[in-house]
Short mmCIF file of C-alpha atoms in Angstrom, two decimals:
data_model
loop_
_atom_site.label_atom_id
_atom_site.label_comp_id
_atom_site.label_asym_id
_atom_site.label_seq_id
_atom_site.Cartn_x
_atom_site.Cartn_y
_atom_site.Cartn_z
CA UNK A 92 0.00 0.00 0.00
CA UNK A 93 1.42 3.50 -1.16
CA UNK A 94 1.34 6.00 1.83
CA UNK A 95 -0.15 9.28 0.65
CA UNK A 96 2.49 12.12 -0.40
CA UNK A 97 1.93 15.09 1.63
CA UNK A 98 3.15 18.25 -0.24
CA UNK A 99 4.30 19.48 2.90
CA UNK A 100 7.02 16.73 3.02
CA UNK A 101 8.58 17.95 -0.70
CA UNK A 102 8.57 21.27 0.83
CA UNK A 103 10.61 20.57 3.65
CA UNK A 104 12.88 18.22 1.61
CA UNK A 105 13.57 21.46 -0.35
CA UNK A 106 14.22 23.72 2.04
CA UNK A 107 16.55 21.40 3.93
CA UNK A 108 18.31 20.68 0.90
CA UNK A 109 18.92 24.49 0.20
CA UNK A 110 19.96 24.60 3.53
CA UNK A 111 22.90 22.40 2.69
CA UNK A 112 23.66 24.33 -0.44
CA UNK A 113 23.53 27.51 1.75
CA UNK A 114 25.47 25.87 4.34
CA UNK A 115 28.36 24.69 1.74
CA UNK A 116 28.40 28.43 0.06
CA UNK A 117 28.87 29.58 3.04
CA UNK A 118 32.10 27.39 4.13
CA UNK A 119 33.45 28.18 1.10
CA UNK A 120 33.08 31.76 0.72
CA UNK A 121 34.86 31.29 4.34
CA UNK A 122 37.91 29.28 3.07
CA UNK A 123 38.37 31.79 0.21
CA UNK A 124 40.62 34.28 1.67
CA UNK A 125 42.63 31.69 3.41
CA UNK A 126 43.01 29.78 0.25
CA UNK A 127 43.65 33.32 -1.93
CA UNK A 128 46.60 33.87 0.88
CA UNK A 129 47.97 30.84 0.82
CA UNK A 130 48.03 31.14 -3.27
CA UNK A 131 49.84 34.74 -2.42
CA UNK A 132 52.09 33.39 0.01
CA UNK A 133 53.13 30.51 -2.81
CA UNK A 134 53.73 32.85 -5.38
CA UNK A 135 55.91 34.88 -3.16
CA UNK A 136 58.07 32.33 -2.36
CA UNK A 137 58.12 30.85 -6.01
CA UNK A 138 58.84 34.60 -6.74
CA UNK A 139 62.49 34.16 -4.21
CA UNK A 140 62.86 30.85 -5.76
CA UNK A 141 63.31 32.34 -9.25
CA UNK A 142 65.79 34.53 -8.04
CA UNK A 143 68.29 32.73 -6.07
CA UNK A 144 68.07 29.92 -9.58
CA UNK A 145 69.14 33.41 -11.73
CA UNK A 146 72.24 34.32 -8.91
CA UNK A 147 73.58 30.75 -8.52
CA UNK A 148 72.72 30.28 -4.86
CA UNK A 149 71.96 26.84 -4.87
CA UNK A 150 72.06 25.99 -0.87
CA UNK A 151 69.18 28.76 -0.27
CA UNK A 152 67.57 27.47 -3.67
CA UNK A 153 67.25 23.99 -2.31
CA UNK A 154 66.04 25.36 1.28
CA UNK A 155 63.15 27.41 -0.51
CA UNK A 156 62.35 24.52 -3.24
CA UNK A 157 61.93 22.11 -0.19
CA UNK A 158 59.65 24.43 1.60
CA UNK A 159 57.65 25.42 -1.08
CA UNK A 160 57.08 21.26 -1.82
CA UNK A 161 56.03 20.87 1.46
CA UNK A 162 53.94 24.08 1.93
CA UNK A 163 51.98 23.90 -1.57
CA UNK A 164 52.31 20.16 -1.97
CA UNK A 165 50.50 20.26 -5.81
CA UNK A 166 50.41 23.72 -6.39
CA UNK A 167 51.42 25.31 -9.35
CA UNK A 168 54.77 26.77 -7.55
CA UNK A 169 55.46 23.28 -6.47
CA UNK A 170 54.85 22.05 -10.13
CA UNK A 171 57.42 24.45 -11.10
CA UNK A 172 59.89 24.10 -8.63
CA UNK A 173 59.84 20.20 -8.99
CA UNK A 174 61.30 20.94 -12.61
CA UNK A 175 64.60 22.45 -11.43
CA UNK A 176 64.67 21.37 -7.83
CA UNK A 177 66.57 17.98 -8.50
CA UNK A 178 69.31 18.98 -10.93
CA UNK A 179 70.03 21.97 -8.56
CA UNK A 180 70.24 19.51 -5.10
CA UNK A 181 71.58 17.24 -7.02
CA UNK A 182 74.82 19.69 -8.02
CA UNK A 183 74.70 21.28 -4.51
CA UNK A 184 75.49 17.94 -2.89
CA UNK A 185 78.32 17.12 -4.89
CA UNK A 186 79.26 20.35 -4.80
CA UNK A 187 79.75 20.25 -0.85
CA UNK A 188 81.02 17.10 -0.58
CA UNK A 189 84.05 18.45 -2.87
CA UNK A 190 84.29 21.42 -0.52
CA UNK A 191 84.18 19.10 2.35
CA UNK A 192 87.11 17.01 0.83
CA UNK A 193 88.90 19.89 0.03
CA UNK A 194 88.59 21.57 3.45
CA UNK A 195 90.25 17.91 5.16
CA UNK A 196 93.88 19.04 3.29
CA UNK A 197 96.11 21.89 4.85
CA UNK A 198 99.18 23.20 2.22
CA UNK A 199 101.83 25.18 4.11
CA UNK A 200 105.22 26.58 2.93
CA UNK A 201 108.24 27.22 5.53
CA UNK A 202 111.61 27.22 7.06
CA UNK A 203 112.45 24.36 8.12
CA UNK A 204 116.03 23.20 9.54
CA UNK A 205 118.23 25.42 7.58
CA UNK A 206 116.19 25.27 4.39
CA UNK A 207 112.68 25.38 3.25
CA UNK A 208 109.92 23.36 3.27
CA UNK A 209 106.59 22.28 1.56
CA UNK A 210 103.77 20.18 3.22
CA UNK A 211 100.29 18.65 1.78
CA UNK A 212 98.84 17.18 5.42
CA UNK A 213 95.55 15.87 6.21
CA UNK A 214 94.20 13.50 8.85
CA UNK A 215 93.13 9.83 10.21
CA UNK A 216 89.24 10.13 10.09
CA UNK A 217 89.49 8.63 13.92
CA UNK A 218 91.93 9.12 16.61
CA UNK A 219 94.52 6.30 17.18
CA UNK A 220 95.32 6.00 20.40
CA UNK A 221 94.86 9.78 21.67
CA UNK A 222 95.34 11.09 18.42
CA UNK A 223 94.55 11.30 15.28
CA UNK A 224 97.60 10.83 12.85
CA UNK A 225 98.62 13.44 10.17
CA UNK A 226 99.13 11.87 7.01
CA UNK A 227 102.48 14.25 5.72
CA UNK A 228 103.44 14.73 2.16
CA UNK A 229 106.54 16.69 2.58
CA UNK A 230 108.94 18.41 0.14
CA UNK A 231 112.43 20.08 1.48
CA UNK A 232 115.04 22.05 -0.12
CA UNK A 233 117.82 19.64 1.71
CA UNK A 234 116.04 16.75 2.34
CA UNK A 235 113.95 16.20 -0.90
CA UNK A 236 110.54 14.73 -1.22
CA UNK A 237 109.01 12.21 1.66
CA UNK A 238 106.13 10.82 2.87
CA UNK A 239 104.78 9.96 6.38
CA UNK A 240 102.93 9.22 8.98
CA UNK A 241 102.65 11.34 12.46
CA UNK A 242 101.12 10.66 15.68
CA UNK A 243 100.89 11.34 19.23
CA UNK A 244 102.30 8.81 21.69
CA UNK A 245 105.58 7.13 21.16
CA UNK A 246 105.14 6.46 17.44
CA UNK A 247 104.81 3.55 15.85
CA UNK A 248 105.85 -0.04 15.89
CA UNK A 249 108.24 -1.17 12.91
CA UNK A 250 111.27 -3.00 13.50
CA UNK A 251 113.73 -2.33 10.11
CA UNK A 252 111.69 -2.25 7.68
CA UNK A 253 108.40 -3.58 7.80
CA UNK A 254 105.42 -3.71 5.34
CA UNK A 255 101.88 -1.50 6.23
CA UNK A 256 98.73 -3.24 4.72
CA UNK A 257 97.34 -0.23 3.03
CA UNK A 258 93.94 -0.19 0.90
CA UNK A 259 93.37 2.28 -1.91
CA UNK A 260 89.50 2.69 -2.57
CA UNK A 261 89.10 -1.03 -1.29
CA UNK A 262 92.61 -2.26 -3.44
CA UNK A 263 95.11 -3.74 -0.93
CA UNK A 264 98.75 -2.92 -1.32
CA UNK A 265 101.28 -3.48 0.23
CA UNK A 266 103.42 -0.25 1.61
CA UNK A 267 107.33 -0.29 2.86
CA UNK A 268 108.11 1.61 5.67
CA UNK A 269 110.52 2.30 8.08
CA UNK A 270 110.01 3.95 11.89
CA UNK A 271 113.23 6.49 12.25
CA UNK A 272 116.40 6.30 14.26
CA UNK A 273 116.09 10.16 15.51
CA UNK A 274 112.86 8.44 17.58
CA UNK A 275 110.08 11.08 16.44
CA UNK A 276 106.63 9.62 16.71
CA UNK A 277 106.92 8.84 12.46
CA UNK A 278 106.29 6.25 10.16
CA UNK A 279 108.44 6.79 6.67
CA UNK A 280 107.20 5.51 3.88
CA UNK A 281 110.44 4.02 1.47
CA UNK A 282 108.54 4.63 -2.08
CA UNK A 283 106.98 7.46 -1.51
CA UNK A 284 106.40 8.39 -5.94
CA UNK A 285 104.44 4.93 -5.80
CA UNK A 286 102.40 5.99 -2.73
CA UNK A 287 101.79 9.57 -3.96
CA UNK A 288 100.57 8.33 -7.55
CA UNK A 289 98.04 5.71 -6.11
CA UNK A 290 96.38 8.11 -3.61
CA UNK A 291 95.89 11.01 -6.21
CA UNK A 292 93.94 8.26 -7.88
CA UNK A 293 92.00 7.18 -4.88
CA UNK A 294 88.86 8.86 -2.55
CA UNK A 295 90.07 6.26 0.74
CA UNK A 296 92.96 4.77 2.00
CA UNK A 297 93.24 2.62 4.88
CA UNK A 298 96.87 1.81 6.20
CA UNK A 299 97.02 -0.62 9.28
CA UNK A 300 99.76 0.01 12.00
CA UNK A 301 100.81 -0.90 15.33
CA UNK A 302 101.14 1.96 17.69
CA UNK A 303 104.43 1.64 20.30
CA UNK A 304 101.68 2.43 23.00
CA UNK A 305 100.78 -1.25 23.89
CA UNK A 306 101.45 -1.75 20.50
CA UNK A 307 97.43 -1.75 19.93
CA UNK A 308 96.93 -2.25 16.08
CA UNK A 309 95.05 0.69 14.11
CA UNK A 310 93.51 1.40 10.71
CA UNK A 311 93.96 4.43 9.48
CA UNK A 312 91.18 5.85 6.93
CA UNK A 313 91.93 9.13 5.25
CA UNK A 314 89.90 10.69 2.77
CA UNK A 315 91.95 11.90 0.33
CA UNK A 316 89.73 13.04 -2.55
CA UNK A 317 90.11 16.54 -2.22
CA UNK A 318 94.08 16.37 -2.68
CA UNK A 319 95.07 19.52 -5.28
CA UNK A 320 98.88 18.41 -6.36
CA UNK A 321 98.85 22.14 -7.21
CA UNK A 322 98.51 23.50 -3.71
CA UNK A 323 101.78 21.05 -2.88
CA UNK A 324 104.09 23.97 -4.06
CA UNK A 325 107.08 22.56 -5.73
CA UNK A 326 110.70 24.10 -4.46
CA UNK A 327 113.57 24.47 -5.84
CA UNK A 328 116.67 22.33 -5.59
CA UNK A 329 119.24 23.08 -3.05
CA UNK A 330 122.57 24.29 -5.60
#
């Protein structure tokens, strides 16, 4: 059996629905201007964005791409910046990591003994022992060209000569060496053109020693990337 339609019922089924079209006007007309700022706030930043691409700064263009991503996740700034962003982080990381390496070598030019001296020197990533140990590339107007090791402590254990197992980027090779008879804390390396010419090939080197200091063994990791030969100044020979 149908139950009889009152038109009183479509009325009300009217007016409720235009309440809910009222009601959804309404919350939109509200979220308008927060929407319109946010879209002015975007463009803004898109707006920096722009510029630090044109002047090169690509540390404070990969700060603002990043925040603009996570601000305006599929706005039209973020479709824009996504187009650039990852070329530009990608050349900012390398680019720091090569400023990093450099930054690990110190070049210095001095007296030294009665003539003059040139030094490439850069350190163990860990201490050994108490200290890290300076990895020395050294050339002297007297003395000629040699090449190190230099630690705290008592030095190193190496009775004659002795051979360090060394790693270059994962290679192992084997390195002569030789502790000296003056007793500094030092570890000489005998062919020091062979050792020179596989580390400006290299990122890593590990060299394994045994410290005098309860002769406790050590490996040694340098990162050695960011070597410039052209920093090592070159001196002339003593007449």
């Amino acid at each position: 059996m149908k139950l009889p339609f009152h038109p009183s019922v479509a009325v009300l089924c009217g007016v409720l629905a235009l309440a809910g079209c009222n009601s959804q006007d309404q919350e939109q007309a509200a979220n308008a201007p927060a929407a319109s700022a946010q879209n002015d706030d975007a463009a803004r930043k898109l707006d920096t964005y722009r510029q630090l691409v044109r002047i090169h700064n690509d540390e404070m263009t990969v700060t603002m791409g990043h925040d603009i991503l996570d601000r305006y996740p599929g706005s039209a700034a973020a479709r824009e910046v996504q187009q650039t962003l990852p070329g530009i982080e990608k050349r900012w990381k390398e680019e720091s990591e090569k400023r990093r390496l450099d930054a690990l070598w110190q070049y210095q030019v001095s007296p030294m003994q009665g003539g003059t001296q040139s030094t490439a020197t850069t350190y163990s990533s860990q201490a050994a022992g108490n200290d890290r140990v300076r990895l020395v590339l050294r050339r002297h107007t007297a003395w000629g060209q040699n090449v190190f090791l230099y630690g705290g402590g008592h030095g190193f254990v190496c009775r004659g000569n002795c051979t360090i197992h060394a790693t270059f980027d994962g290679k192992a090779h084997g390195i002569r060496a030789f502790a000296p008879s003056t007793g500094e804390p030092a570890l000489m390396i005998r062919d020091d053109d062979d050792f020179i010419a596989r580390m400006k090939k290299a990122k890593k080197i590990t060299l394994d020693v045994t410290l005098v200091d309860g002769e406790k063994k050590e490996t040694l990791v340098y990162e050695v990337g960011g070597f410039d030969p052209a920093k090592w100044k070159a001196l002339p020979k003593k007449k």
